[in-house]
mmCIF file of C-alpha atoms in Angstrom:
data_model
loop_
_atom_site.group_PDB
_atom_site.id
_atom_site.type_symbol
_atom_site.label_atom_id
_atom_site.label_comp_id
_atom_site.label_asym_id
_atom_site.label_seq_id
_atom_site.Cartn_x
_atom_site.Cartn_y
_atom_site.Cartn_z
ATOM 1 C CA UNK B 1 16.171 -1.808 -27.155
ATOM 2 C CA UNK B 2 14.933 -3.970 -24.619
ATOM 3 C CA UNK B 3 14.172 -7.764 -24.642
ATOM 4 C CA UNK B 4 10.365 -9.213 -24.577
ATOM 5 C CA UNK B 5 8.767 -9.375 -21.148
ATOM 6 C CA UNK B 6 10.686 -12.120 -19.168
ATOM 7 C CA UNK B 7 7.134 -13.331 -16.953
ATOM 8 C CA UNK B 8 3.776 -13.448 -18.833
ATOM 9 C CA UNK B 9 0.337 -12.681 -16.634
ATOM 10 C CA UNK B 10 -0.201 -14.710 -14.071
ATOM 11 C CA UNK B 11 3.995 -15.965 -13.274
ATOM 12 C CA UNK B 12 4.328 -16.412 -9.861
ATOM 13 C CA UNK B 13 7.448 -13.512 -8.905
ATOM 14 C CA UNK B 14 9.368 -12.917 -5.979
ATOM 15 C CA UNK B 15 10.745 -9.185 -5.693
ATOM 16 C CA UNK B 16 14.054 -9.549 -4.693
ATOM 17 C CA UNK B 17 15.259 -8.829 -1.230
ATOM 18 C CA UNK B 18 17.676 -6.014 -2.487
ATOM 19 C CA UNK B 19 18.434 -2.861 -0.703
ATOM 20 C CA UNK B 20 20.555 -0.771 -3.053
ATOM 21 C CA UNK B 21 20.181 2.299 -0.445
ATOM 22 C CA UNK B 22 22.456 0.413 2.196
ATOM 23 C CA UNK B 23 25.319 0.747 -0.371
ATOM 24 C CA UNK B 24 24.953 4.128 -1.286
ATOM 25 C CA UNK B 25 23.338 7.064 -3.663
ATOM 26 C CA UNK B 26 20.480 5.715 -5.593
ATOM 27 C CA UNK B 27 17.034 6.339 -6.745
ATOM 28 C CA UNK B 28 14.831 3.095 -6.556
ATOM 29 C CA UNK B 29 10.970 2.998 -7.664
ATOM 30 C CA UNK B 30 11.117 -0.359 -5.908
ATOM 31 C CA UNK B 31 8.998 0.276 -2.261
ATOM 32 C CA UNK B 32 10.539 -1.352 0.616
ATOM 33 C CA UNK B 33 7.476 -3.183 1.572
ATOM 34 C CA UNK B 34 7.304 -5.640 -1.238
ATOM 35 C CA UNK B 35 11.047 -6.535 -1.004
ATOM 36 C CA UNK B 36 11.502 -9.843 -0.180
ATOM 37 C CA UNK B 37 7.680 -10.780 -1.263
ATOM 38 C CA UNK B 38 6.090 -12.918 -3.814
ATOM 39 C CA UNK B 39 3.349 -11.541 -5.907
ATOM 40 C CA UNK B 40 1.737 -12.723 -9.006
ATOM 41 C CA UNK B 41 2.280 -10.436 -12.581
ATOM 42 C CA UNK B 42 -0.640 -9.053 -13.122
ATOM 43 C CA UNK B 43 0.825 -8.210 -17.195
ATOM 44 C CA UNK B 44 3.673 -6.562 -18.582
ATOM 45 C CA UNK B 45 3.201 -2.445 -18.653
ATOM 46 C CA UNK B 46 5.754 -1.938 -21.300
ATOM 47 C CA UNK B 47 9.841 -0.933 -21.464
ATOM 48 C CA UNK B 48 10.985 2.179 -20.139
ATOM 49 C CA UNK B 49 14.156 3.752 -19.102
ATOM 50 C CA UNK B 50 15.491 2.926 -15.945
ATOM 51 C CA UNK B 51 15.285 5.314 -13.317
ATOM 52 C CA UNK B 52 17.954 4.267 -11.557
ATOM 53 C CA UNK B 53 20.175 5.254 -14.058
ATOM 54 C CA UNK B 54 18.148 8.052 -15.292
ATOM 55 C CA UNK B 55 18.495 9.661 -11.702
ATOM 56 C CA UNK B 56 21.836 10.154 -11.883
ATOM 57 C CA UNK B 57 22.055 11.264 -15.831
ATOM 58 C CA UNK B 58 23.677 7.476 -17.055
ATOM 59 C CA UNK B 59 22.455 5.731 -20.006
ATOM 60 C CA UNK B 60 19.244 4.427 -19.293
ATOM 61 C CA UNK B 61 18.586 1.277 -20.984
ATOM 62 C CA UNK B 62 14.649 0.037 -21.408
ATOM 63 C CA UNK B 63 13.519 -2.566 -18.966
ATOM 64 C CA UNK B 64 10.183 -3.968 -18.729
ATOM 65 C CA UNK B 65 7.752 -2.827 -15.727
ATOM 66 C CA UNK B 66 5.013 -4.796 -14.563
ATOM 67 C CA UNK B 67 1.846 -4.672 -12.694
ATOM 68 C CA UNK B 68 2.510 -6.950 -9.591
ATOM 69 C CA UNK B 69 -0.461 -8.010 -7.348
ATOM 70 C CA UNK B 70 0.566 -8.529 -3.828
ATOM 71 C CA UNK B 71 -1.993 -9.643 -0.653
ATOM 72 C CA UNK B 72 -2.051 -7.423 1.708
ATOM 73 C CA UNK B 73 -2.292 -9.500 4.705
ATOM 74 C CA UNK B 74 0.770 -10.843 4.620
ATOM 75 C CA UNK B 75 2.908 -7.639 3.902
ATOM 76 C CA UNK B 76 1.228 -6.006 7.079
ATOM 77 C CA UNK B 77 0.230 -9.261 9.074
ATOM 78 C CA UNK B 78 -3.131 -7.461 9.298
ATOM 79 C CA UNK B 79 -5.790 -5.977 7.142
ATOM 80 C CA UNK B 80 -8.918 -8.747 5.109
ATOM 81 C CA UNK B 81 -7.587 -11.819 3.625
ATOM 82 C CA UNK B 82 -9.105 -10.764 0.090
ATOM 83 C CA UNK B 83 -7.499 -7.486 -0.025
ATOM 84 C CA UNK B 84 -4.467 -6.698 -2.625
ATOM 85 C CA UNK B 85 -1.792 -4.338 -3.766
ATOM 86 C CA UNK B 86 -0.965 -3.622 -7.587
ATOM 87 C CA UNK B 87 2.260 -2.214 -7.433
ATOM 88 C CA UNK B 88 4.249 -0.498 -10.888
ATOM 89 C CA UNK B 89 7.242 -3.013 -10.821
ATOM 90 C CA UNK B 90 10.515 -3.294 -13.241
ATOM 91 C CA UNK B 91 11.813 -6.548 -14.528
ATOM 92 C CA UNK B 92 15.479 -6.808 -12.858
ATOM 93 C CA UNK B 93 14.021 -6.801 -9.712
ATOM 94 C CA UNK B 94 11.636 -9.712 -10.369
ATOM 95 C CA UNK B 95 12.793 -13.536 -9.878
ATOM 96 C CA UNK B 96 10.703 -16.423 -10.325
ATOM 97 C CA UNK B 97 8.890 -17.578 -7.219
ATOM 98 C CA UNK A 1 11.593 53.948 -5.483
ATOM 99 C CA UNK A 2 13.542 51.709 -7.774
ATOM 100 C CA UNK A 3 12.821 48.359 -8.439
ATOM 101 C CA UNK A 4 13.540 45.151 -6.206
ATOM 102 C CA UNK A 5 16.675 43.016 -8.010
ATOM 103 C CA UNK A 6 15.684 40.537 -9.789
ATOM 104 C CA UNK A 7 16.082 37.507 -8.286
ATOM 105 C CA UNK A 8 19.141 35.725 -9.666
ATOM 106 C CA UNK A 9 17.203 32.449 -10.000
ATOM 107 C CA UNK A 10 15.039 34.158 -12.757
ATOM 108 C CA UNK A 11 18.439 35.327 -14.426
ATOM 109 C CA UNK A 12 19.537 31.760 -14.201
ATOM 110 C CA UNK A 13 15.584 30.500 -15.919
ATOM 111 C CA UNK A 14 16.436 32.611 -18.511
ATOM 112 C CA UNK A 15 20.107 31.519 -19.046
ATOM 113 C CA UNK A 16 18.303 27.613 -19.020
ATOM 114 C CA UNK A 17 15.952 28.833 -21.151
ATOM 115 C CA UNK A 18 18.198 30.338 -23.663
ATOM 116 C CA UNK A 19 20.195 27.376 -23.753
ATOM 117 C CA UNK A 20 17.261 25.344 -24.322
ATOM 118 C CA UNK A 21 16.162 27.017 -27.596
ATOM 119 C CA UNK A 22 19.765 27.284 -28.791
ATOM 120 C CA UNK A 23 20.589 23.778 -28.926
ATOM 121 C CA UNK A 24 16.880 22.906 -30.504
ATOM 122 C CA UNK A 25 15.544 20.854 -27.196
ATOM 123 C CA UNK A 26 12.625 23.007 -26.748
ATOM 124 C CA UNK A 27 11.083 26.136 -27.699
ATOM 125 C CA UNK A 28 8.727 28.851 -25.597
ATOM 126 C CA UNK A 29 6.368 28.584 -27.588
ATOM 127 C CA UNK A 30 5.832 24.389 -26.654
ATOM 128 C CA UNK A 31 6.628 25.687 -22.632
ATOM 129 C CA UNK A 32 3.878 28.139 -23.286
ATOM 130 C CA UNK A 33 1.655 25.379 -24.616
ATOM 131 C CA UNK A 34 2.145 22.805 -22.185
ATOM 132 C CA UNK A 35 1.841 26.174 -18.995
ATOM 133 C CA UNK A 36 -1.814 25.953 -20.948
ATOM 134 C CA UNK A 37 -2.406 22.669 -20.489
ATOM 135 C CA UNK A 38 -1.699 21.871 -17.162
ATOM 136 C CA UNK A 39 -3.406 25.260 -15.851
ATOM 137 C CA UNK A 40 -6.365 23.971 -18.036
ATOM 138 C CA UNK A 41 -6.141 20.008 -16.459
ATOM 139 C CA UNK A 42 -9.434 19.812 -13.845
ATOM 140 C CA UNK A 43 -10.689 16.934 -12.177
ATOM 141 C CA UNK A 44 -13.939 17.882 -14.716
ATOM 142 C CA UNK A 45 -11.547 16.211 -17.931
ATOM 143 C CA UNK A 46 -11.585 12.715 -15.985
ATOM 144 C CA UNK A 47 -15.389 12.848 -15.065
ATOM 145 C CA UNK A 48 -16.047 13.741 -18.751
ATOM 146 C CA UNK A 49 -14.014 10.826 -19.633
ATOM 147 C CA UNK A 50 -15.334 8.801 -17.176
ATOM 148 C CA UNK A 51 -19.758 9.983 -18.393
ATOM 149 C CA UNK A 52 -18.405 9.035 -22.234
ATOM 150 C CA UNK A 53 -17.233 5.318 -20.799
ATOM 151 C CA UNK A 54 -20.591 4.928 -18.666
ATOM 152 C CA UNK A 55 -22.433 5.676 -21.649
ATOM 153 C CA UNK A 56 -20.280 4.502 -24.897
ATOM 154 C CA UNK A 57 -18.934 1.125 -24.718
ATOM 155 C CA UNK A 58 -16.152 1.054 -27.909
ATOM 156 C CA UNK A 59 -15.068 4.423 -25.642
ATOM 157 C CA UNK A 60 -14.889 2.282 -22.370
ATOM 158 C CA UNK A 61 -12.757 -0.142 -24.310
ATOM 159 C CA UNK A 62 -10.727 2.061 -25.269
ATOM 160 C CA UNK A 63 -9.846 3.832 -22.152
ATOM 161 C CA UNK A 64 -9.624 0.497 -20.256
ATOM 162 C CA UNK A 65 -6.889 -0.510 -22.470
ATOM 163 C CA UNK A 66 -5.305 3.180 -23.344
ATOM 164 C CA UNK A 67 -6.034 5.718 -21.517
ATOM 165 C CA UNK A 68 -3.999 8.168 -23.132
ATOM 166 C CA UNK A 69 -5.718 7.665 -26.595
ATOM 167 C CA UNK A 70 -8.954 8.034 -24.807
ATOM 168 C CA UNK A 71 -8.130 11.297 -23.220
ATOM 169 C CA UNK A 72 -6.695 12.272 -26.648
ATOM 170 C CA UNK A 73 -10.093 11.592 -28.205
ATOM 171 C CA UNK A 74 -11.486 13.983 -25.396
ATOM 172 C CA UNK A 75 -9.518 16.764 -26.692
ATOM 173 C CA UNK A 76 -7.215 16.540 -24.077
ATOM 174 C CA UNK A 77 -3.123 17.370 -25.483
ATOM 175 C CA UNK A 78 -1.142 14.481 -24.238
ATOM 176 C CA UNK A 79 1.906 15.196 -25.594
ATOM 177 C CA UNK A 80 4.932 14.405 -23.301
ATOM 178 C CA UNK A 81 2.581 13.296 -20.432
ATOM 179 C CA UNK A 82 3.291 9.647 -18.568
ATOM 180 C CA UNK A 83 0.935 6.606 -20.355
ATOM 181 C CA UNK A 84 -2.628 7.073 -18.487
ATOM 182 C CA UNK A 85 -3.635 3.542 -17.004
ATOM 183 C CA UNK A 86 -7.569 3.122 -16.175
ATOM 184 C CA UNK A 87 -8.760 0.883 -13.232
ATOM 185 C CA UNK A 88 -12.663 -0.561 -13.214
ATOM 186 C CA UNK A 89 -14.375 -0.606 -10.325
ATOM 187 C CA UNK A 90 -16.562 -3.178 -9.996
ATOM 188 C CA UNK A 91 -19.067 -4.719 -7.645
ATOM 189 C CA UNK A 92 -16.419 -6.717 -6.071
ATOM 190 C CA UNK A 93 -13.910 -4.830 -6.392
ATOM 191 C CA UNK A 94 -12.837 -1.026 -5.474
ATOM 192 C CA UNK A 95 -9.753 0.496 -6.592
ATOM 193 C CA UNK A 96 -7.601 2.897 -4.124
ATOM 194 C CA UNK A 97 -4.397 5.218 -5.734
ATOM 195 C CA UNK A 98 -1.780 6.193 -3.790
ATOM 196 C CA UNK A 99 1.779 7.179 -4.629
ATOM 197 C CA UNK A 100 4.042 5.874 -1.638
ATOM 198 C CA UNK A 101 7.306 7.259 -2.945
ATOM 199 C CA UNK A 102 6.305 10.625 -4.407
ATOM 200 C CA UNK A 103 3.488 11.850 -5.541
ATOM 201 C CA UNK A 104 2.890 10.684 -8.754
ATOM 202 C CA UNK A 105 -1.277 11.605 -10.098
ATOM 203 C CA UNK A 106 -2.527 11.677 -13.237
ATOM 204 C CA UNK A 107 -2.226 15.617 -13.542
ATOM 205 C CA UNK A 108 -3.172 15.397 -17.511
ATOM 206 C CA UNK A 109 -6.864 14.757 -17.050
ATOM 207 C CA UNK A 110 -7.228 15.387 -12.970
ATOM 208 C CA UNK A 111 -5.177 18.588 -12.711
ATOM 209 C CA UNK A 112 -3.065 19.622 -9.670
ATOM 210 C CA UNK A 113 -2.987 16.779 -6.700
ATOM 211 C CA UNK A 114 -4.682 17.836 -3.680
ATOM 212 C CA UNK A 115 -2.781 18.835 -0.612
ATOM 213 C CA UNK A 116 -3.625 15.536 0.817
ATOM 214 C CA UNK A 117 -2.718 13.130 -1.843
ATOM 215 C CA UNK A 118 0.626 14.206 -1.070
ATOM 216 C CA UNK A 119 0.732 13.970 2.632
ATOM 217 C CA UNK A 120 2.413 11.370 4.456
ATOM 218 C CA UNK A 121 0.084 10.497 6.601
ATOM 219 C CA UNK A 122 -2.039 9.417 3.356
ATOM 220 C CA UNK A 123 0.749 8.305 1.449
ATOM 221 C CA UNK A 124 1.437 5.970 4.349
ATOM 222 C CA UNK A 125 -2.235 4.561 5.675
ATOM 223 C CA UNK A 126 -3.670 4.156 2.313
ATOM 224 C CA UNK A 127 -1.423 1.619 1.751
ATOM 225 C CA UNK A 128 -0.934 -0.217 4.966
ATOM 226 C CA UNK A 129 -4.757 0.321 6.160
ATOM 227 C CA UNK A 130 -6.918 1.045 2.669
ATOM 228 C CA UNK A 131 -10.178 0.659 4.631
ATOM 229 C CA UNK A 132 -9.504 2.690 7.694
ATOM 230 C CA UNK A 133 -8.882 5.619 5.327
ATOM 231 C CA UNK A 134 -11.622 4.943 3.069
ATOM 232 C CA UNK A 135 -13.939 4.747 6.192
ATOM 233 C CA UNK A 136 -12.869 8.441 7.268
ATOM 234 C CA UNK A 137 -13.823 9.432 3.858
ATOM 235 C CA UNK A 138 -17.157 7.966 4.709
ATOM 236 C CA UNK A 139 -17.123 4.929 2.450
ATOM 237 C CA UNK A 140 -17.612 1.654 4.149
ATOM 238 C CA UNK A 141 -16.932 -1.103 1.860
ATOM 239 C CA UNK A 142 -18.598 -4.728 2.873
ATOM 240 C CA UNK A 143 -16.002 -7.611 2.948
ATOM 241 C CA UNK A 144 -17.408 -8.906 -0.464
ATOM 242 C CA UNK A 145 -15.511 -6.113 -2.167
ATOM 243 C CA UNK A 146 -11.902 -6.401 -2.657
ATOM 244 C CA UNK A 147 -9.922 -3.512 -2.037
ATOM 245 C CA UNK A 148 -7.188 -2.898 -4.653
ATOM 246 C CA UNK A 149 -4.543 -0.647 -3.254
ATOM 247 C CA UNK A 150 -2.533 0.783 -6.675
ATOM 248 C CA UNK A 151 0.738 2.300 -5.922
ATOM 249 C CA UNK A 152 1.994 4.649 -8.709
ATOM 250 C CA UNK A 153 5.177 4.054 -8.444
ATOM 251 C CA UNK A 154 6.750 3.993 -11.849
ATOM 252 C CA UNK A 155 6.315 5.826 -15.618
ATOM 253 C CA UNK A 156 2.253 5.330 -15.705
ATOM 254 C CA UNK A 157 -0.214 7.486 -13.844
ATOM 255 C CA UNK A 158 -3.450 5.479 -13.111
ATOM 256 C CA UNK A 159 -7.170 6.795 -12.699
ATOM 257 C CA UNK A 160 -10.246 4.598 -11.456
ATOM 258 C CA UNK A 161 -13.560 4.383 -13.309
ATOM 259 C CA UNK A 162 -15.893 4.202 -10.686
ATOM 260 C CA UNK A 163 -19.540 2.523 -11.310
ATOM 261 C CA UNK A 164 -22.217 4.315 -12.649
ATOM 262 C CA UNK A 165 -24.915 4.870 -10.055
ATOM 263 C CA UNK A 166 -27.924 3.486 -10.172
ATOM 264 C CA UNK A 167 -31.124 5.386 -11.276
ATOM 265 C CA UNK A 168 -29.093 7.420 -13.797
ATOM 266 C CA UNK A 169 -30.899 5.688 -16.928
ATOM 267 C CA UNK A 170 -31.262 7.961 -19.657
ATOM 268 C CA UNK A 171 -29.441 10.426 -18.368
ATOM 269 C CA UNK A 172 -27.030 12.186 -21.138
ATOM 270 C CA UNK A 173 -22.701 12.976 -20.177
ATOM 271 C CA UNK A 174 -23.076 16.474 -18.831
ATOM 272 C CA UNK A 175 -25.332 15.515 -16.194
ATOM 273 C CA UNK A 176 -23.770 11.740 -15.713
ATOM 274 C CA UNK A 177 -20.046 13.672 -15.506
ATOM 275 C CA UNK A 178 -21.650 15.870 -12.179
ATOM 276 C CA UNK A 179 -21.737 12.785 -10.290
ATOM 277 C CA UNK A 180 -18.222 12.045 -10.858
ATOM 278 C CA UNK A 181 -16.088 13.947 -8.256
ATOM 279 C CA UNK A 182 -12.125 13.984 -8.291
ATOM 280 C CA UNK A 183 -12.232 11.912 -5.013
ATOM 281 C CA UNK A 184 -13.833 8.998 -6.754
ATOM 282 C CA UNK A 185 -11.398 9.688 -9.557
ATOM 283 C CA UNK A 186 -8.880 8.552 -7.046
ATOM 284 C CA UNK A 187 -10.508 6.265 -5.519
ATOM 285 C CA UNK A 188 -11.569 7.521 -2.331
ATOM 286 C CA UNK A 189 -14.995 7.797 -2.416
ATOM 287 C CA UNK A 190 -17.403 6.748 -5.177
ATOM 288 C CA UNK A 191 -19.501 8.295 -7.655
ATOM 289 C CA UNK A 192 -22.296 10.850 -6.543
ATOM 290 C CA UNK A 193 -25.742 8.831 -5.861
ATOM 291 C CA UNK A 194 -28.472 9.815 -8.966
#
């Protein structure tokens, strides 16, 4: 079971500035480009297993993924101002921003 | 001549297999069904989908908010597939897909990915410079329409709805489904001018 969705539309997030891969094996759905960022939830998706653990054939509890709207100016320091990215995101890698 | 040996990855299928069915987890008769399905999957299920929302608004509904129902109610077998998220285009805004990680496509109602969805040269620009690659694909969109890069890179598999041309009034789902291509499935080009 999972919990209800810690950030409701429109919470200011953060993704967190984790790199799991410098540590050793692992299988992240998190892209490197919007670690470190702050985006804006966009809603929650719904709970699935985690595929970090699923990856490696460990109990994979539920967590909730979100849609996440980033700008894209800032991630690339180029690009229109208006421009965004909606990006498939799971809750433990979300703080608030 | 005799035969070539069979391959000892084959022998090893069917060992899989076997222990498959033995301990109940699936049978060949449900890998048979879902070989079916995805050889049947064609960018034509999404346009289809796509005509029914242009024309039937409780069906637009319901594929904006679940898109797996709404390919359900299209015929299309669902069963064990990823949820099927929809994305509106609209006059100010054009959504892009991409899968950055993999290549993650909504092969339900699309089909197989083309080659190019899965290259790295797209799975890298469309991200980092949406309008660059839209513009070698011959769309050039004015600054007044945001560009809405979606990565797929979780458990849902997203499809656009592109906007229904104009001067297609009247015109019934067969014909309004011809306009819709797989490119403007995905988002990088639009729907077919009338």
């Amino acid at each position: 079971m999972s919990d209800a969705p810690r950030f409701a539309p429109g919470a200011a997030v953060r993704v967190k500035d984790d790199w799991p891969e410098r540590r050793g094996p692992c299988h992240i759905r998190t892209p490197h480009y919007i670690r470190g960022r702050r985006g804006t939830v966009v809603r929650p998706l719904g709970a699935f297993a985690n595929p970090e653990d699923l990856a490696f054939a460990r109990p994979a509890p539920k967590r909730t993924l979100y849609h996440v709207l980033f700008e894209q100016e800032p991630i690339w320091h180029e690009g229109k101002p208006a421009d965004t990215i909606m990006v498939e995101v799971f809750e433990h890698w979300l703080e608030e921003a | 001549m005799a035969a070539p040996p069979r391959p000892e990855s084959l022998a090893l299928l069917d060992r899989l297999m076997a222990a498959l069915e033995a301990k109940g987890i699936v049978t060949e008769a449900e890998i048979a069904e879902r070989q079916a399905n995805t050889d049947k999957a064609s960018p034509e299920t999404g346009a289809r989908m796509v005509a029914k929302a242009w024309t039937d608004p409780a069906y637009r509904q319901l594929l904006l908010t679940d898109g797996k129902a709404a390919a359900e109610a299209m015929g299309v077998s669902m069963a064990g597939a990823p949820p099927l998220g929809v994305l509106e285009n609209t006059p100010t805004r054009h959504h892009l897909v991409v899968c950055t990680l993999c290549s993650c496509y909504p092969r339900a109602v699309l089909g197989y990915p083309p080659n190019w969805y899965k290259s790295f040269a797209y799975r890298s620009r469309a991200v980092r410079e949406p309008r660059a690659v839209l513009a070698e694909w011959g769309l050039n969109l004015p600054d007044s329409v945001e560009v809405r890069v979606v990565d797929s890179t979780a458990d849902y598999r997203w499809m656009v709805l592109p906007m229904r041309p104009a001067g297609t009034e009247g015109w019934d789902e067969a014909r309004l489904a011809s306009l819709v291509t797989r490119d403007a499935l995905v988002g990088v080009a639009v729907a077919k001018p009338a």
